Amino acid sequence: MTDQPELTVVIPAFNEEANLRPMFDRLVAVLEPEVDGLEIIFIDDGSSDGTWSGISDLAAIDDRVRGVRFARNFGHQAAVTAGVDVARGRAVVLIDADLQDPPEIIPEMINKWRDGFEVVFAQREGREGETLFKKATAALFYRLLHRVTEVDIPVDTGDFRLMGPRALEAFRALPERNRFIRGLVSWIGFPQTAVRYRREARHAGDTKYPFRKMLRFALDALTSFSFLPLRVATFLGFAASAFSFLYILVVLVLKAVGISWLGYTSLMASILFLGGVQLIMIGVLGEYIARIFDEVKRRPLYLVGDSTDGTVQVVPPDRPNL
Ligand code: UDP
Ligand code: MG
């Protein structure tokens, strides 16, 4: 027997001090009888409350708990990546710190993994305690994404999922910085399956995803998994050219027969319309170029300020250059 734990639970936490202890208690209660060796990793994503001291306290009383503290807030997806990077377990479960995703369904995920599935994602059947706006935008976003992406990203799934050893190896090798994790995990393939659950209300605190972060997240998802926005630009270009060609013919014919009543109004309308469309399409190009720039800089995805066992390096090892 090696001392490799069977399961690592990775929990990104950004100002979640009031959720740490309940999370830990519920995880241990559910998983202790289920798995052969457990590891719990909290990633403190630059919190400004007592999250880090809470994590340190848990690590001090229970050596299954490890904590990593970022040098600043690098974002949810970076925190999850760091957790996967340092996890020692054979399988890894990703779960949010706020107990919206009930740890009680993890045993069901483990059973599916033992049955041979490499990725088991949790699919929401409903959400509680979230605003109508959040529910509506989320529903729209997942359906749009499902339609426009080449990989089959299942609807209504978050990052709450289990990954087996082969999926972890593949995931750790992915080099990109703009990480839309649920998309990447779908992209790697392997046998994948779902377990269904109801998303609960947050245990304590407020959402750490204000509208601004949600929008950025949605743009990352679209641009990393779809060229549709670029194709729309090409299509609009062709449509506008075809229309202008016909319109020019009409204007010329009218001119030839001596009618030229078209003037200021139509001129302004077409200039303003085309100007607007062009600016939007330059913006679309810009979204892709900004991400290319971000990738080629090859800055590390996160920096580690501290870790409870002192083993985690400040700069994460470079991902293989594929
Ligand atoms: N989170 C993080 N860094 C951030 C924002 C969020 O690590 O910059 C964590 C947060 O602590 C939580 C998870 O990501 O564990 C999901 O965030 P949240 O619950 O606020 O998102 P929501 O469920 O409202 O979409
Ligand atoms: Mg949440």
Short mmCIF file of C-alpha atoms and ligand atoms in Angstrom, two decimals:
data_model
loop_
_atom_site.label_atom_id
_atom_site.label_comp_id
_atom_site.label_asym_id
_atom_site.label_seq_id
_atom_site.Cartn_x
_atom_site.Cartn_y
_atom_site.Cartn_z
CA MET A 1 0.00 0.00 0.00
CA THR A 2 1.22 3.48 -0.81
CA ASP A 3 0.10 6.34 1.35
CA GLN A 4 -1.63 8.03 -1.57
CA PRO A 5 -5.11 9.07 -0.47
CA GLU A 6 -7.94 7.73 -2.59
CA LEU A 7 -9.69 11.09 -2.78
CA THR A 8 -8.75 14.76 -2.65
CA VAL A 9 -11.42 17.40 -2.24
CA VAL A 10 -10.43 20.80 -3.69
CA ILE A 11 -12.21 23.84 -2.31
CA PRO A 12 -11.58 27.37 -3.65
CA ALA A 13 -12.37 29.95 -0.99
CA PHE A 14 -12.57 33.72 -1.39
CA ASN A 15 -13.75 35.38 1.83
CA GLU A 16 -15.56 32.28 3.07
CA GLU A 17 -14.49 32.21 6.74
CA ALA A 18 -17.95 31.30 8.02
CA ASN A 19 -18.24 28.33 5.65
CA LEU A 20 -14.95 26.55 6.33
CA ARG A 21 -15.85 24.68 9.50
CA PRO A 22 -19.33 23.51 8.34
CA MET A 23 -17.80 22.44 5.04
CA PHE A 24 -15.06 20.46 6.78
CA ASP A 25 -17.51 18.81 9.20
CA ARG A 26 -19.89 17.74 6.46
CA LEU A 27 -17.10 16.46 4.21
CA VAL A 28 -15.55 14.37 6.95
CA ALA A 29 -18.90 12.99 8.09
CA VAL A 30 -19.82 11.92 4.55
CA LEU A 31 -16.46 10.75 3.24
CA GLU A 32 -14.69 9.17 6.20
CA PRO A 33 -16.63 5.88 5.90
CA GLU A 34 -16.49 5.95 2.09
CA VAL A 35 -12.89 6.40 1.03
CA ASP A 36 -9.53 4.83 1.66
CA GLY A 37 -7.60 7.92 2.60
CA LEU A 38 -8.92 11.48 2.33
CA GLU A 39 -7.22 14.79 1.62
CA ILE A 40 -8.96 18.16 1.83
CA ILE A 41 -7.30 21.14 0.13
CA PHE A 42 -8.50 24.69 0.67
CA ILE A 43 -7.21 27.35 -1.70
CA ASP A 44 -7.43 30.83 -0.21
CA ASP A 45 -7.82 33.05 -3.25
CA GLY A 46 -6.52 36.27 -1.68
CA SER A 47 -9.24 36.63 0.95
CA SER A 48 -9.34 39.72 3.14
CA ASP A 49 -11.30 38.16 6.02
CA GLY A 50 -10.29 35.36 8.39
CA THR A 51 -10.30 32.63 5.75
CA TRP A 52 -6.57 31.91 5.94
CA SER A 53 -6.44 31.66 9.73
CA GLY A 54 -9.53 29.43 9.56
CA ILE A 55 -7.79 27.14 7.08
CA SER A 56 -4.60 27.10 9.17
CA ASP A 57 -6.60 26.15 12.27
CA LEU A 58 -8.24 23.24 10.45
CA ALA A 59 -4.87 22.06 9.13
CA ALA A 60 -3.46 22.21 12.66
CA ILE A 61 -6.18 20.00 14.15
CA ASP A 62 -6.45 17.53 11.27
CA ASP A 63 -3.54 16.47 9.08
CA ARG A 64 -5.83 15.51 6.22
CA VAL A 65 -6.36 19.23 5.64
CA ARG A 66 -3.90 21.25 3.55
CA GLY A 67 -4.14 24.91 2.67
CA VAL A 68 -2.63 27.06 -0.04
CA ARG A 69 -2.80 30.83 0.07
CA PHE A 70 -2.51 32.87 -3.10
CA ALA A 71 -0.40 36.03 -3.23
CA ARG A 72 -3.56 37.90 -4.27
CA ASN A 73 -6.97 37.20 -5.77
CA PHE A 74 -6.35 35.26 -8.98
CA GLY A 75 -9.94 34.13 -9.50
CA HIS A 76 -11.99 31.01 -9.02
CA GLN A 77 -10.70 29.10 -12.05
CA ALA A 78 -7.05 29.70 -11.07
CA ALA A 79 -7.82 28.54 -7.52
CA VAL A 80 -9.36 25.31 -8.76
CA THR A 81 -6.36 24.73 -11.05
CA ALA A 82 -3.95 25.22 -8.14
CA GLY A 83 -5.91 22.72 -6.06
CA VAL A 84 -5.70 20.13 -8.82
CA ASP A 85 -1.98 20.86 -9.28
CA VAL A 86 -1.11 20.10 -5.65
CA ALA A 87 -3.66 17.33 -5.01
CA ARG A 88 -2.16 13.96 -4.10
CA GLY A 89 -5.31 11.85 -4.26
CA ARG A 90 -6.06 9.30 -6.99
CA ALA A 91 -9.30 11.09 -7.74
CA VAL A 92 -10.21 14.73 -7.14
CA VAL A 93 -13.56 16.32 -6.35
CA LEU A 94 -13.99 20.05 -7.03
CA ILE A 95 -16.56 21.75 -4.82
CA ASP A 96 -17.41 25.36 -3.92
CA ALA A 97 -16.81 26.51 -0.36
CA ASP A 98 -20.29 27.92 0.18
CA LEU A 99 -22.13 24.59 0.56
CA GLN A 100 -24.41 25.35 -2.38
CA ASP A 101 -23.26 21.99 -3.68
CA PRO A 102 -24.11 19.33 -1.07
CA PRO A 103 -21.12 17.10 -0.13
CA GLU A 104 -23.66 14.34 0.52
CA ILE A 105 -23.78 13.41 -3.16
CA ILE A 106 -20.02 12.81 -3.41
CA PRO A 107 -20.37 9.10 -2.48
CA GLU A 108 -22.67 8.68 -5.48
CA MET A 109 -19.97 10.27 -7.65
CA ILE A 110 -17.34 7.96 -6.19
CA ASN A 111 -19.48 4.93 -6.99
CA LYS A 112 -19.82 5.99 -10.61
CA TRP A 113 -16.05 6.46 -10.78
CA ARG A 114 -15.53 2.98 -9.35
CA ASP A 115 -17.93 1.73 -12.02
CA GLY A 116 -15.49 2.99 -14.65
CA PHE A 117 -16.41 6.61 -15.37
CA GLU A 118 -13.45 8.96 -15.50
CA VAL A 119 -15.41 12.18 -14.98
CA VAL A 120 -18.59 12.46 -12.93
CA PHE A 121 -20.18 15.89 -13.03
CA ALA A 122 -23.06 17.10 -10.91
CA GLN A 123 -26.00 18.44 -12.88
CA ARG A 124 -28.38 20.89 -11.22
CA GLU A 125 -32.07 20.13 -11.28
CA GLY A 126 -32.92 23.37 -9.53
CA ARG A 127 -31.37 26.25 -7.66
CA GLU A 128 -32.43 27.73 -4.39
CA GLY A 129 -31.74 31.11 -2.84
CA GLU A 130 -30.53 32.80 -6.02
CA THR A 131 -32.00 35.81 -7.74
CA LEU A 132 -34.32 35.41 -10.71
CA PHE A 133 -31.77 37.38 -12.75
CA LYS A 134 -28.95 34.96 -11.89
CA LYS A 135 -31.11 31.94 -12.67
CA ALA A 136 -32.33 33.39 -15.97
CA THR A 137 -28.88 34.51 -17.18
CA ALA A 138 -27.36 31.19 -16.14
CA ALA A 139 -30.04 29.18 -17.97
CA LEU A 140 -29.61 31.30 -21.10
CA PHE A 141 -25.82 31.14 -20.95
CA TYR A 142 -25.62 27.34 -20.61
CA ARG A 143 -28.01 26.81 -23.50
CA LEU A 144 -26.28 29.29 -25.77
CA LEU A 145 -22.91 27.75 -24.95
CA HIS A 146 -24.22 24.30 -25.64
CA ARG A 147 -25.38 25.37 -29.10
CA VAL A 148 -22.33 27.29 -30.24
CA THR A 149 -19.41 25.22 -28.97
CA GLU A 150 -17.78 22.31 -30.77
CA VAL A 151 -17.29 20.31 -27.57
CA ASP A 152 -20.36 18.98 -25.88
CA ILE A 153 -20.53 20.96 -22.64
CA PRO A 154 -23.45 19.63 -20.59
CA VAL A 155 -26.05 22.21 -19.55
CA ASP A 156 -26.58 23.25 -15.91
CA THR A 157 -23.30 21.91 -14.60
CA GLY A 158 -20.85 23.93 -12.56
CA ASP A 159 -17.38 22.92 -11.51
CA PHE A 160 -18.75 20.46 -8.92
CA ARG A 161 -17.35 17.21 -10.32
CA LEU A 162 -15.09 14.23 -9.75
CA MET A 163 -12.08 13.48 -11.96
CA GLY A 164 -10.25 10.17 -12.02
CA PRO A 165 -6.50 9.70 -12.50
CA ARG A 166 -6.44 9.74 -16.30
CA ALA A 167 -8.65 12.83 -16.46
CA LEU A 168 -6.37 14.51 -13.91
CA GLU A 169 -3.26 13.76 -15.92
CA ALA A 170 -4.87 15.27 -19.01
CA PHE A 171 -6.24 18.26 -17.12
CA ARG A 172 -2.88 19.06 -15.50
CA ALA A 173 -1.24 19.16 -18.92
CA LEU A 174 -3.59 21.79 -20.36
CA PRO A 175 -1.46 24.88 -20.91
CA GLU A 176 -3.94 27.72 -21.37
CA ARG A 177 -4.37 30.64 -19.02
CA ASN A 178 -7.96 31.53 -19.86
CA ARG A 179 -9.44 28.51 -18.21
CA PHE A 180 -13.09 27.69 -18.52
CA ILE A 181 -12.77 24.57 -16.44
CA ARG A 182 -16.06 22.85 -17.15
CA GLY A 183 -15.39 23.24 -20.87
CA LEU A 184 -11.85 21.90 -20.57
CA VAL A 185 -13.05 18.88 -18.64
CA SER A 186 -15.62 18.12 -21.35
CA TRP A 187 -12.95 18.61 -23.98
CA ILE A 188 -10.62 15.94 -22.55
CA GLY A 189 -13.22 13.26 -23.18
CA PHE A 190 -13.04 9.81 -21.49
CA PRO A 191 -16.26 8.19 -20.25
CA GLN A 192 -18.21 10.92 -18.48
CA THR A 193 -21.53 10.80 -16.66
CA ALA A 194 -23.79 12.94 -14.49
CA VAL A 195 -25.42 12.74 -11.11
CA ARG A 196 -28.44 14.99 -10.57
CA TYR A 197 -28.95 17.26 -7.56
CA ARG A 198 -30.69 20.35 -6.26
CA ARG A 199 -28.45 23.35 -5.68
CA GLU A 200 -28.96 24.75 -2.20
CA ALA A 201 -28.77 28.31 -0.98
CA ARG A 202 -25.42 29.68 0.12
CA HIS A 203 -24.57 28.72 3.73
CA ALA A 204 -23.07 32.11 4.64
CA GLY A 205 -21.81 35.24 2.92
CA ASP A 206 -22.61 36.70 -0.49
CA THR A 207 -21.84 35.58 -3.99
CA LYS A 208 -18.27 36.32 -5.08
CA TYR A 209 -19.40 36.52 -8.69
CA PRO A 210 -20.73 40.03 -9.30
CA PHE A 211 -22.13 40.79 -12.76
CA ARG A 212 -18.72 42.01 -13.98
CA LYS A 213 -17.02 38.69 -13.18
CA MET A 214 -19.93 36.72 -14.64
CA LEU A 215 -19.63 38.62 -17.91
CA ARG A 216 -15.89 38.00 -18.11
CA PHE A 217 -16.46 34.35 -17.33
CA ALA A 218 -19.07 34.06 -20.10
CA LEU A 219 -16.74 35.76 -22.60
CA ASP A 220 -13.90 33.42 -21.64
CA ALA A 221 -16.20 30.46 -22.18
CA LEU A 222 -17.39 31.64 -25.59
CA THR A 223 -14.00 32.67 -26.92
CA SER A 224 -12.16 29.58 -25.69
CA PHE A 225 -14.64 27.14 -27.11
CA SER A 226 -16.18 28.79 -30.13
CA PHE A 227 -15.27 30.75 -33.24
CA LEU A 228 -18.92 31.67 -33.72
CA PRO A 229 -18.43 35.38 -32.87
CA LEU A 230 -15.79 35.58 -35.64
CA ARG A 231 -18.01 33.71 -38.09
CA VAL A 232 -20.84 36.14 -37.34
CA ALA A 233 -18.48 38.96 -38.36
CA THR A 234 -17.67 37.22 -41.66
CA PHE A 235 -21.33 36.53 -42.32
CA LEU A 236 -22.36 40.11 -41.58
CA GLY A 237 -19.59 41.34 -43.86
CA PHE A 238 -20.85 39.23 -46.76
CA ALA A 239 -24.47 40.19 -46.12
CA ALA A 240 -23.63 43.91 -45.96
CA SER A 241 -21.52 43.71 -49.16
CA ALA A 242 -24.27 41.90 -51.07
CA PHE A 243 -26.87 44.41 -49.93
CA SER A 244 -24.66 47.40 -50.78
CA PHE A 245 -23.99 46.01 -54.25
CA LEU A 246 -27.70 45.81 -55.01
CA TYR A 247 -28.32 49.20 -53.47
CA ILE A 248 -25.56 50.78 -55.58
CA LEU A 249 -27.21 49.37 -58.70
CA VAL A 250 -30.55 50.86 -57.68
CA VAL A 251 -28.99 54.27 -57.00
CA LEU A 252 -27.14 54.23 -60.34
CA VAL A 253 -30.25 53.30 -62.27
CA LEU A 254 -32.26 56.01 -60.54
CA LYS A 255 -29.54 58.55 -61.29
CA ALA A 256 -29.47 57.50 -64.96
CA VAL A 257 -33.18 58.15 -65.33
CA GLY A 258 -32.79 61.48 -63.62
CA ILE A 259 -34.13 60.72 -60.15
CA SER A 260 -31.70 61.57 -57.32
CA TRP A 261 -33.86 62.39 -54.32
CA LEU A 262 -31.74 60.21 -52.00
CA GLY A 263 -29.88 62.53 -49.68
CA TYR A 264 -28.80 63.35 -46.18
CA THR A 265 -31.12 61.00 -44.25
CA SER A 266 -30.22 57.81 -46.07
CA LEU A 267 -26.55 58.78 -46.06
CA MET A 268 -26.50 59.34 -42.30
CA ALA A 269 -28.44 56.13 -41.67
CA SER A 270 -26.00 53.99 -43.62
CA ILE A 271 -22.85 55.65 -42.24
CA LEU A 272 -24.02 55.31 -38.65
CA PHE A 273 -25.23 51.75 -39.12
CA LEU A 274 -22.03 50.55 -40.77
CA GLY A 275 -19.88 52.45 -38.27
CA GLY A 276 -21.64 50.72 -35.39
CA VAL A 277 -21.38 47.26 -36.92
CA GLN A 278 -17.69 47.78 -37.68
CA LEU A 279 -16.90 48.92 -34.14
CA ILE A 280 -18.70 45.91 -32.68
CA MET A 281 -16.78 43.55 -34.93
CA ILE A 282 -13.47 45.20 -34.07
CA GLY A 283 -14.46 44.63 -30.44
CA VAL A 284 -15.05 40.93 -31.16
CA LEU A 285 -11.61 40.68 -32.79
CA GLY A 286 -10.19 42.51 -29.79
CA GLU A 287 -11.62 39.93 -27.38
CA TYR A 288 -9.71 37.20 -29.19
CA ILE A 289 -6.53 39.25 -29.59
CA ALA A 290 -6.50 40.20 -25.92
CA ARG A 291 -6.69 36.52 -25.02
CA ILE A 292 -3.93 35.62 -27.46
CA PHE A 293 -1.78 38.34 -25.87
CA ASP A 294 -2.58 36.99 -22.43
CA GLU A 295 -1.56 33.49 -23.49
CA VAL A 296 1.70 34.43 -25.19
CA LYS A 297 2.94 36.37 -22.18
CA ARG A 298 3.05 33.00 -20.41
CA ARG A 299 2.83 34.46 -16.95
CA PRO A 300 2.13 31.87 -14.26
CA LEU A 301 -1.55 31.26 -13.67
CA TYR A 302 -1.23 32.01 -9.95
CA LEU A 303 1.41 32.74 -7.31
CA VAL A 304 1.47 31.07 -3.93
CA GLY A 305 2.02 33.24 -0.87
CA ASP A 306 1.91 30.53 1.77
CA SER A 307 0.95 26.91 2.36
CA THR A 308 0.10 25.10 5.57
CA ASP A 309 2.70 22.39 5.04
CA GLY A 310 5.27 24.72 3.50
CA THR A 311 5.75 22.45 0.47
CA VAL A 312 4.09 24.51 -2.23
CA GLN A 313 6.40 26.64 -4.39
CA VAL A 314 5.66 30.30 -5.05
CA VAL A 315 5.73 29.79 -8.82
CA PRO A 316 3.87 26.71 -10.07
CA PRO A 317 5.83 24.37 -12.32
CA ASP A 318 5.49 25.24 -16.00
CA ARG A 319 2.87 23.21 -17.80
CA PRO A 320 4.18 21.03 -20.61
CA ASN A 321 4.44 22.96 -23.82
CA LEU A 322 2.38 20.78 -26.12
N1 UDP B 1 -14.21 32.10 -5.55
C1 UDP B 1 -12.82 32.21 -5.61
N2 UDP B 1 -12.27 33.35 -6.16
C2 UDP B 1 -13.04 34.35 -6.69
C3 UDP B 1 -14.46 34.20 -6.66
C4 UDP B 1 -15.00 33.06 -6.09
O1 UDP B 1 -12.09 31.33 -5.15
O2 UDP B 1 -12.49 35.34 -7.17
C5 UDP B 1 -14.79 30.87 -4.96
C6 UDP B 1 -15.83 31.13 -3.88
O3 UDP B 1 -15.23 31.27 -2.61
C7 UDP B 1 -16.69 29.88 -3.98
C8 UDP B 1 -16.62 29.55 -5.46
O4 UDP B 1 -15.47 30.21 -5.97
O5 UDP B 1 -16.13 28.80 -3.24
C9 UDP B 1 -17.87 29.96 -6.21
O6 UDP B 1 -18.14 31.32 -5.98
P1 UDP B 1 -19.60 31.84 -5.60
O7 UDP B 1 -20.28 30.88 -4.71
O8 UDP B 1 -19.47 33.23 -5.08
O9 UDP B 1 -20.28 31.85 -7.03
P2 UDP B 1 -21.84 31.58 -7.34
O10 UDP B 1 -22.17 30.26 -6.68
O11 UDP B 1 -22.58 32.71 -6.73
O12 UDP B 1 -21.91 31.53 -8.82
MG MG B 2 -21.86 29.80 -4.76
#
